[in-house]
PDB file of C-alpha atoms in Angstrom:
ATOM      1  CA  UNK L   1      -6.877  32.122  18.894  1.00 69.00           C
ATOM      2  CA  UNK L   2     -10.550  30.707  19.366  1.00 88.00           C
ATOM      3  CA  UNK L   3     -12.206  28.936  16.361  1.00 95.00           C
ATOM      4  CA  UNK L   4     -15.627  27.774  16.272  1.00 97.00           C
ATOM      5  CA  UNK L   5     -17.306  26.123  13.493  1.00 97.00           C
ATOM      6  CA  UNK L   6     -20.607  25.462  12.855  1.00 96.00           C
ATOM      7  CA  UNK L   7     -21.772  22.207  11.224  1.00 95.00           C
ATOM      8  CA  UNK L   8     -24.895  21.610  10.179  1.00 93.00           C
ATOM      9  CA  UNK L   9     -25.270  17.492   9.637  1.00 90.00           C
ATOM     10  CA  UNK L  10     -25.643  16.341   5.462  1.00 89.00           C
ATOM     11  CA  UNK L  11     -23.792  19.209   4.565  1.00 91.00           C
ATOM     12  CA  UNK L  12     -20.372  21.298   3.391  1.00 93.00           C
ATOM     13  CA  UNK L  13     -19.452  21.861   6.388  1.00 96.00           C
ATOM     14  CA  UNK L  14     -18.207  19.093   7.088  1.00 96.00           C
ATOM     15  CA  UNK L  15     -15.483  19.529   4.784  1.00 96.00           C
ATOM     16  CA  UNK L  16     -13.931  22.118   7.115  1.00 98.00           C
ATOM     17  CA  UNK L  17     -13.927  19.401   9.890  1.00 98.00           C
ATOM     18  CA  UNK L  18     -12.025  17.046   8.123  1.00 98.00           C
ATOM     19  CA  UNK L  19      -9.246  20.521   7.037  1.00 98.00           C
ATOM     20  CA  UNK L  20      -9.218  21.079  10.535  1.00 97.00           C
ATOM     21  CA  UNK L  21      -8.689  17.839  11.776  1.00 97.00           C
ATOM     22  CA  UNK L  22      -5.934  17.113   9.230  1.00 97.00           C
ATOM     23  CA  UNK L  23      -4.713  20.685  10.443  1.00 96.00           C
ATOM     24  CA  UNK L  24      -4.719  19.227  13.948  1.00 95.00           C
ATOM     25  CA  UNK L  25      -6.020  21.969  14.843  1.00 94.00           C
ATOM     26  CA  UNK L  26      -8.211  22.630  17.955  1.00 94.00           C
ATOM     27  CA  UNK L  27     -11.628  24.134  17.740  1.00 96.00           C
ATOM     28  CA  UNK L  28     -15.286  24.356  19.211  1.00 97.00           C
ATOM     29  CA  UNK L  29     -17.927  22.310  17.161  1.00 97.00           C
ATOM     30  CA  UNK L  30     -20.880  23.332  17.383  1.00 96.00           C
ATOM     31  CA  UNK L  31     -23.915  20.800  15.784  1.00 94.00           C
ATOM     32  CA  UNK L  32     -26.713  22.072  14.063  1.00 93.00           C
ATOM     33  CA  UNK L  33     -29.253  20.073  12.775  1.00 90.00           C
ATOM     34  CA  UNK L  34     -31.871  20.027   9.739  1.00 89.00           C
ATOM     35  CA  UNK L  35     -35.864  20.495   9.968  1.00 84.00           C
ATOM     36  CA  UNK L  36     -37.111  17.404   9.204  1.00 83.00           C
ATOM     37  CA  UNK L  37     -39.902  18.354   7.316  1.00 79.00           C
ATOM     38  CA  UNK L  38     -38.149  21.297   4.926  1.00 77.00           C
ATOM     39  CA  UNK L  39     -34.830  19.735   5.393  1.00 78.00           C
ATOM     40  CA  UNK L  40     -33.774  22.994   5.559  1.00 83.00           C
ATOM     41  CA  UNK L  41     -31.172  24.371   8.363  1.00 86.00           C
ATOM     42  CA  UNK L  42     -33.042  25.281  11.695  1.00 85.00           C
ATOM     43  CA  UNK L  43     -33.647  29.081  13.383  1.00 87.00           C
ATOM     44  CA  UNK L  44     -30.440  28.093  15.266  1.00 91.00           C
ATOM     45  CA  UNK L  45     -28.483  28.279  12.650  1.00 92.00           C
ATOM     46  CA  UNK L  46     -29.986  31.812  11.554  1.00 90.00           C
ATOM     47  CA  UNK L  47     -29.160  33.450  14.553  1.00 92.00           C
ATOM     48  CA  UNK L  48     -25.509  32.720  13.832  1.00 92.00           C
ATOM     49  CA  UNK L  49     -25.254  34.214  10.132  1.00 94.00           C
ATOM     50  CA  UNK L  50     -28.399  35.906   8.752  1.00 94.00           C
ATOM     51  CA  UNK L  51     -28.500  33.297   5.362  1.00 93.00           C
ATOM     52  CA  UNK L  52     -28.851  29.919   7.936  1.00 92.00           C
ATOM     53  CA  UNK L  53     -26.034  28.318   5.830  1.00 93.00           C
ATOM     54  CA  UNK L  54     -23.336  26.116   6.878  1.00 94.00           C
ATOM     55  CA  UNK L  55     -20.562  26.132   7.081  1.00 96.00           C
ATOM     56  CA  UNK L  56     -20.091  29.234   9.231  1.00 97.00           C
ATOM     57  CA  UNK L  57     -16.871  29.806  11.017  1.00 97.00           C
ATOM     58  CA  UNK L  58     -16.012  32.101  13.894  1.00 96.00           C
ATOM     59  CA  UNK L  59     -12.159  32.996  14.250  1.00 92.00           C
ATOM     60  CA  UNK L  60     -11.803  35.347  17.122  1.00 88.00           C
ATOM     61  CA  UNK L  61     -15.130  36.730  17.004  1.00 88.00           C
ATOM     62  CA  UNK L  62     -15.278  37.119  13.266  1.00 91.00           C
ATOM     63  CA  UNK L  63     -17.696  34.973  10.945  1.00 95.00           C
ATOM     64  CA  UNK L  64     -16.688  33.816   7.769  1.00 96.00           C
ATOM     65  CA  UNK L  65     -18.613  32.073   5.320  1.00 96.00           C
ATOM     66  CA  UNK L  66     -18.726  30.115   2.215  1.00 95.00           C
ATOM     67  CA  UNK L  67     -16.784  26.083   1.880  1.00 94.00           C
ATOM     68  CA  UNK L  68     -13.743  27.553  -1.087  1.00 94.00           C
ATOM     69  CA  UNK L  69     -13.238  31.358   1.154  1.00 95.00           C
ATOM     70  CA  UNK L  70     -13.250  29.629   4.548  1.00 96.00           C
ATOM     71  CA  UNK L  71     -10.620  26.476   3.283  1.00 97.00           C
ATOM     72  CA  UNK L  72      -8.361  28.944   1.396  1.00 95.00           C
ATOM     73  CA  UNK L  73      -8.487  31.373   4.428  1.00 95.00           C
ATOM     74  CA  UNK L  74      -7.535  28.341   7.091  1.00 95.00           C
ATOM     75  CA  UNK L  75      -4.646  27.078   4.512  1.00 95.00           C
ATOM     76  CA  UNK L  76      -2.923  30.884   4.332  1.00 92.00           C
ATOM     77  CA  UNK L  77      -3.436  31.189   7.841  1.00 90.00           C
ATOM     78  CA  UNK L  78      -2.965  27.889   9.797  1.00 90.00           C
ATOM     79  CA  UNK L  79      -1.846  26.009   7.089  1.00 90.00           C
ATOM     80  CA  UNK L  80       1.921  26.311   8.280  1.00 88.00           C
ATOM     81  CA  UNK L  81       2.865  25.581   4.452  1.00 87.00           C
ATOM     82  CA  UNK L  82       0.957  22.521   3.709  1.00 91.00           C
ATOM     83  CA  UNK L  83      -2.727  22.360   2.035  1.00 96.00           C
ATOM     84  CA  UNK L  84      -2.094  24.224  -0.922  1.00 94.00           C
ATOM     85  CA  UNK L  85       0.601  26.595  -2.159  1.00 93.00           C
ATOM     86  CA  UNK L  86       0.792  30.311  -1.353  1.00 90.00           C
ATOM     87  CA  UNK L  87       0.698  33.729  -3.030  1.00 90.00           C
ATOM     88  CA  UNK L  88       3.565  33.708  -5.734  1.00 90.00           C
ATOM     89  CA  UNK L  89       4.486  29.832  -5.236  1.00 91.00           C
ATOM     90  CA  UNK L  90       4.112  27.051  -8.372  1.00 90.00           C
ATOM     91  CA  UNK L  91       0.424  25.679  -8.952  1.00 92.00           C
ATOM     92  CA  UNK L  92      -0.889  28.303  -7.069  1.00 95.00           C
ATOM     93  CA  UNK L  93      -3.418  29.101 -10.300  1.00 95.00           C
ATOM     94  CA  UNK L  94      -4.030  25.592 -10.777  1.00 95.00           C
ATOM     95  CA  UNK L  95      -4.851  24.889  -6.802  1.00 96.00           C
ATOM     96  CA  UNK L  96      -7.436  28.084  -6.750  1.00 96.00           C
ATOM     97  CA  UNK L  97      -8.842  26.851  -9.702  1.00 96.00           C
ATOM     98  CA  UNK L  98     -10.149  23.708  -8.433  1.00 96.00           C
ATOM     99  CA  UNK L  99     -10.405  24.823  -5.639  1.00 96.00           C
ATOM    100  CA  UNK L 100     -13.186  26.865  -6.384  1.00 95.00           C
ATOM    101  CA  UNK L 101     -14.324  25.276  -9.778  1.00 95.00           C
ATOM    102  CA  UNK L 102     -16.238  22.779  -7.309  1.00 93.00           C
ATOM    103  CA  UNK L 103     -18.639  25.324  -6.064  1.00 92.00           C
ATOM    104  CA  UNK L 104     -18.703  27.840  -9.025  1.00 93.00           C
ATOM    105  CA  UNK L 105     -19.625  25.255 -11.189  1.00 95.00           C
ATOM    106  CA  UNK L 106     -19.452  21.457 -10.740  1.00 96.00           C
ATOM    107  CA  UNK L 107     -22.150  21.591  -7.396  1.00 94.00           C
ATOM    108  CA  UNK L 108     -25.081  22.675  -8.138  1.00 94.00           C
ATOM    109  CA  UNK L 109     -25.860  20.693 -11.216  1.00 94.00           C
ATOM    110  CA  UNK L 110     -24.543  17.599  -9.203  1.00 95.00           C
ATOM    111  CA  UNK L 111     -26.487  18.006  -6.209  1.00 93.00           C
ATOM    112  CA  UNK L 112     -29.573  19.471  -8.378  1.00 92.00           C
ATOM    113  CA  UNK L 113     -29.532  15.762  -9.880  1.00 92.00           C
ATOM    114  CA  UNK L 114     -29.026  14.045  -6.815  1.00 91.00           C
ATOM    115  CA  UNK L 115     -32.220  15.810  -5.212  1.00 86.00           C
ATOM    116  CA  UNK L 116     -34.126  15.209  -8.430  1.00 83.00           C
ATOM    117  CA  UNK L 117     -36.213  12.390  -7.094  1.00 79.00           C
ATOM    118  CA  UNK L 118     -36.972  14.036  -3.995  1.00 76.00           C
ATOM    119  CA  UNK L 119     -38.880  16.817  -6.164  1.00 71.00           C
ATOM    120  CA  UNK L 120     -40.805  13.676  -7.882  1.00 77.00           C
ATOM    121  CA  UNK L 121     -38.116  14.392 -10.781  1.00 78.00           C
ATOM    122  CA  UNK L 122     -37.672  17.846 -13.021  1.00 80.00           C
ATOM    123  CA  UNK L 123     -39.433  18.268 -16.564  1.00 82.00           C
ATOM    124  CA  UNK L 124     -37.632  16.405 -19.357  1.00 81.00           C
ATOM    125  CA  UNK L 125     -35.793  19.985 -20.624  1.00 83.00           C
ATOM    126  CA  UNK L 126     -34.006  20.552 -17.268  1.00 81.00           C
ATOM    127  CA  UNK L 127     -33.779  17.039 -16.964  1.00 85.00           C
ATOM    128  CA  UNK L 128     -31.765  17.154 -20.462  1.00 87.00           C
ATOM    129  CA  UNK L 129     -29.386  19.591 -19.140  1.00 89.00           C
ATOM    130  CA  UNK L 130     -28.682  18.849 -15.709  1.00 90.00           C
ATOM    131  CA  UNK L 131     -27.641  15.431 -17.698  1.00 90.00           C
ATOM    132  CA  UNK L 132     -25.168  17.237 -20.042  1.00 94.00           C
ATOM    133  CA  UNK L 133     -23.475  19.531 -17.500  1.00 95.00           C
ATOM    134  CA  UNK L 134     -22.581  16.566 -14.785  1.00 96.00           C
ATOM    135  CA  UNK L 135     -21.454  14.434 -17.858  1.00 96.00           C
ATOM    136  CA  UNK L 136     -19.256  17.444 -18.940  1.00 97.00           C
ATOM    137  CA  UNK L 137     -17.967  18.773 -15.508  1.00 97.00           C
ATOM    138  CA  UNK L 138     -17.609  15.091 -14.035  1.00 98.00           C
ATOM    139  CA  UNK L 139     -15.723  14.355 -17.374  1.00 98.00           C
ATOM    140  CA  UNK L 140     -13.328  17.214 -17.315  1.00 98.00           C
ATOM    141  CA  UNK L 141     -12.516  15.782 -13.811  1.00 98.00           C
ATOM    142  CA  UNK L 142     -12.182  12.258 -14.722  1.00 98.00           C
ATOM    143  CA  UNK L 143      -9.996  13.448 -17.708  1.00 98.00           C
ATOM    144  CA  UNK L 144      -7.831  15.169 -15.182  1.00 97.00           C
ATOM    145  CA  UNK L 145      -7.442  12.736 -12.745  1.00 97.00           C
ATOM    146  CA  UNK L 146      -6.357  10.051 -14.921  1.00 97.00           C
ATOM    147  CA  UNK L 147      -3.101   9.173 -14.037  1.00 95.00           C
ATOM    148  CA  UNK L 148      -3.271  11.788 -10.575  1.00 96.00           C
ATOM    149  CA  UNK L 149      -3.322  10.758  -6.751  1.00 97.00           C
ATOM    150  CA  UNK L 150      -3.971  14.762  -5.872  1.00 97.00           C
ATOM    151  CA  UNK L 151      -5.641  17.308  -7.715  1.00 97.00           C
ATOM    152  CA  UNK L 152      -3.032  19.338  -7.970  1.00 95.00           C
ATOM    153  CA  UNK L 153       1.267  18.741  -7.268  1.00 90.00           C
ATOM    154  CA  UNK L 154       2.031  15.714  -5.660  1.00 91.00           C
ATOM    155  CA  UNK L 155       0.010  15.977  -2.249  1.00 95.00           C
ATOM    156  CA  UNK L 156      -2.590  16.880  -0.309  1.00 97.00           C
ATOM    157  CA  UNK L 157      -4.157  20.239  -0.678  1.00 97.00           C
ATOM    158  CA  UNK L 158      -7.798  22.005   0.022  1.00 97.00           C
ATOM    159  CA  UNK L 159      -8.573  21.676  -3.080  1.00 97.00           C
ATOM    160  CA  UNK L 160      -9.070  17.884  -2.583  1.00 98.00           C
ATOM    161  CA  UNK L 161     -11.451  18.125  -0.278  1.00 97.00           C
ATOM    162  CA  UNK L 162     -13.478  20.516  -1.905  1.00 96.00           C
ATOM    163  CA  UNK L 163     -13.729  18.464  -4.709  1.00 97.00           C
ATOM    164  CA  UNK L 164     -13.916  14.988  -2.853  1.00 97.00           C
ATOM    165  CA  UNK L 165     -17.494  16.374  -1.486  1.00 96.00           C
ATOM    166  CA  UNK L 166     -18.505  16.925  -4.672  1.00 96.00           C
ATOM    167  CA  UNK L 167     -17.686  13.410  -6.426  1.00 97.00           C
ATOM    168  CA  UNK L 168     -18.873  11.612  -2.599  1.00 96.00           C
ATOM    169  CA  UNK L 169     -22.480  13.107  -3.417  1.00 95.00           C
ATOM    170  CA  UNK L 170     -22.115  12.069  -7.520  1.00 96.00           C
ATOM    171  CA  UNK L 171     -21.389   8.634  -5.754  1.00 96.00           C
ATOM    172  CA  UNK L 172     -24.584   8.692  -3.433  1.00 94.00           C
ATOM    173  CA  UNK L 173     -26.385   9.547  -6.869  1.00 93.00           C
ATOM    174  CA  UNK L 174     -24.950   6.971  -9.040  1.00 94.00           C
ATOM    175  CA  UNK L 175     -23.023   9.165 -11.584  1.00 95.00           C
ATOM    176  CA  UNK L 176     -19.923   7.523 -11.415  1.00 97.00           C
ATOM    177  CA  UNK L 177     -20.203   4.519 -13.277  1.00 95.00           C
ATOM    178  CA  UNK L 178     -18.862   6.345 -16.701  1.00 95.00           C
ATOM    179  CA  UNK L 179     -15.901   8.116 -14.724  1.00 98.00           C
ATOM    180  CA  UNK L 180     -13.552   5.383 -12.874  1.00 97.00           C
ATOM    181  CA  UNK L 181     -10.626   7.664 -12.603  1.00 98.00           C
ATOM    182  CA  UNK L 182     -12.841   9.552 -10.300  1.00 98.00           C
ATOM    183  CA  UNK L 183     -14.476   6.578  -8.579  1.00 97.00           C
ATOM    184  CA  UNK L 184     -10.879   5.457  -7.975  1.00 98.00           C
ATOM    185  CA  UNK L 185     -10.051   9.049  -6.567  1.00 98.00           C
ATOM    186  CA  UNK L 186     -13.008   8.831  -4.134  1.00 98.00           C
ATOM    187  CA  UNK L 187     -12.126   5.525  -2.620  1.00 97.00           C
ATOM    188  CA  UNK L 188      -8.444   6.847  -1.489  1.00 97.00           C
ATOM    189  CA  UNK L 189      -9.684  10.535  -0.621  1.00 98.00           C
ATOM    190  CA  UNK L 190     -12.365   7.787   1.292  1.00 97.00           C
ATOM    191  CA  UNK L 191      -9.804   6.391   3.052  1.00 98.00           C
ATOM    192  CA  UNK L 192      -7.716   8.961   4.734  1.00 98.00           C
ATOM    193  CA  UNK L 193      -7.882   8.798   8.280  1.00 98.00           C
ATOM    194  CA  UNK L 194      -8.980  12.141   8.695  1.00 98.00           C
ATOM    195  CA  UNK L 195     -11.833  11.996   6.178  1.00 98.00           C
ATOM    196  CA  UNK L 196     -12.898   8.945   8.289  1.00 97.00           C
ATOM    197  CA  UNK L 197     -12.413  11.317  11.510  1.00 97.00           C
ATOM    198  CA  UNK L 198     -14.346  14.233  10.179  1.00 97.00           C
ATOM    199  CA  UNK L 199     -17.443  11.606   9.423  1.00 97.00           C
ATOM    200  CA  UNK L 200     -17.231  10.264  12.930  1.00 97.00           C
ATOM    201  CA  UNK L 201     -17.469  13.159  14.473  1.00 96.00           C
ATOM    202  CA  UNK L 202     -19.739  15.380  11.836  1.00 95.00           C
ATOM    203  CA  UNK L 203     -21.921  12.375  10.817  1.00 94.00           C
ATOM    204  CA  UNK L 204     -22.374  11.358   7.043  1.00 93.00           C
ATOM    205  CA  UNK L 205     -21.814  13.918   3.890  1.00 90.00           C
ATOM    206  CA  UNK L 206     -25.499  12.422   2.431  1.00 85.00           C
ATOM    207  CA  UNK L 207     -28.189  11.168   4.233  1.00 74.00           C
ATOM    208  CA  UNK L 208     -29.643   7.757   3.284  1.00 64.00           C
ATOM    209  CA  UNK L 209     -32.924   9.413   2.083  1.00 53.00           C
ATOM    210  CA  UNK L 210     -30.901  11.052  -0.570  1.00 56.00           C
ATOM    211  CA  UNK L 211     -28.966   8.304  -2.033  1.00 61.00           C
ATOM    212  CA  UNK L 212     -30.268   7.013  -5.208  1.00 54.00           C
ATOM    213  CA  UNK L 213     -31.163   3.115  -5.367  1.00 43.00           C
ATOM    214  CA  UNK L 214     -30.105   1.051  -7.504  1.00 40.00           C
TER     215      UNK L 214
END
């Protein structure tokens, strides 16, 4: 078995180096980096999947795409029982669900917001409800955290780090301060030695240019 993944720096992908390193897993990297005038993945990346979007991973000489499909396909496969439970096993609705919640509809509206000042800001209507849906989606994760180490059961699943790539760039954006459960989460999902691993290696999940100031 070969893997190869391909990373592209300030971006999802580097979720699937901190799976695979808490997989122990060994794979190629293979760094990609951003244009620095569109900020936009390079022709480098294109040549290895047609959309030039990371993460793309290569598994024996077949690509798959897209942060949720590629964790959930590494868990079933390599996950040797751990990261998440399988077909027909308890919290196995509850796991897919946030596992894939994060991207179907907590990220955009996040990272739209985050990006906002980049675009010299977005008129006061979208404005307006980019507001409402991050106060509603990071809300309906704060509510469920309270009282939670994990997202779902009592460890460490996929799932988390879907969603702790999510809440790291509400952080860089300054959209925590209403939502401490999450804040709280984000610190010990911060912490893991892994996570810390996958950042050495893959370089930071937001670039400085994008943080908000205070």
């Amino acid at each position: 078995m070969t893997i190869t993944l391909h990373h592209l720096r300030y971006s999802r992908s580097t979720r699937i180096i901190w799976l695979l390193e808490e997989m122990g897993a060994d794979y190629e990297l293979v760094q990609h980096d951003r244009n620095p005038e569109t900020h936009r993945a390079q022709d480098d990346l294109a040549a290895i999947h047609p959309l030039g979007k990371a993460p793309v991973l290569v598994i024996d000489g077949k690509t798959v795409i897209e942060s949720g499909a590629i964790i959930e396909f590494l868990v079933e496969k390599y996950g040797q029982g751990k990261f998440g439970p399988g077909p027909g096993e308890a919290g196995r609705g509850q796991y897919l669900q946030w596992l894939h919640m994060v991207e179907g509809s907590m990220a955009m509206p996040v990272i739209l917001t985050l990006l906002s000042p980049r675009f010299g800001g977005f008129s006061d209507p979208m404005e307006a409800f980019l507001g409402g849906e991050v106060r509603k989606l990071l809300g309906y994760a704060n509510d469920h955290m309270q009282g939670r180490e994990f997202v779902v059961g009592d460890g460490f699943t996929g799932a988390d780090i879907n969603l702790t790539y999510v809440i790291e760039i509400a952080g860089a954006g300054r959209m925590l301060k209403r939502f401490p459960a999450l804040a709280d989460y984000l610190a010990r999902m911060m912490d893991r030695p892994y996570y810390k691993k996958a950042i050495e290696i893959g370089g930071p999940v937001v670039s400085g240019a994008a943080r908000s100031q205070d």
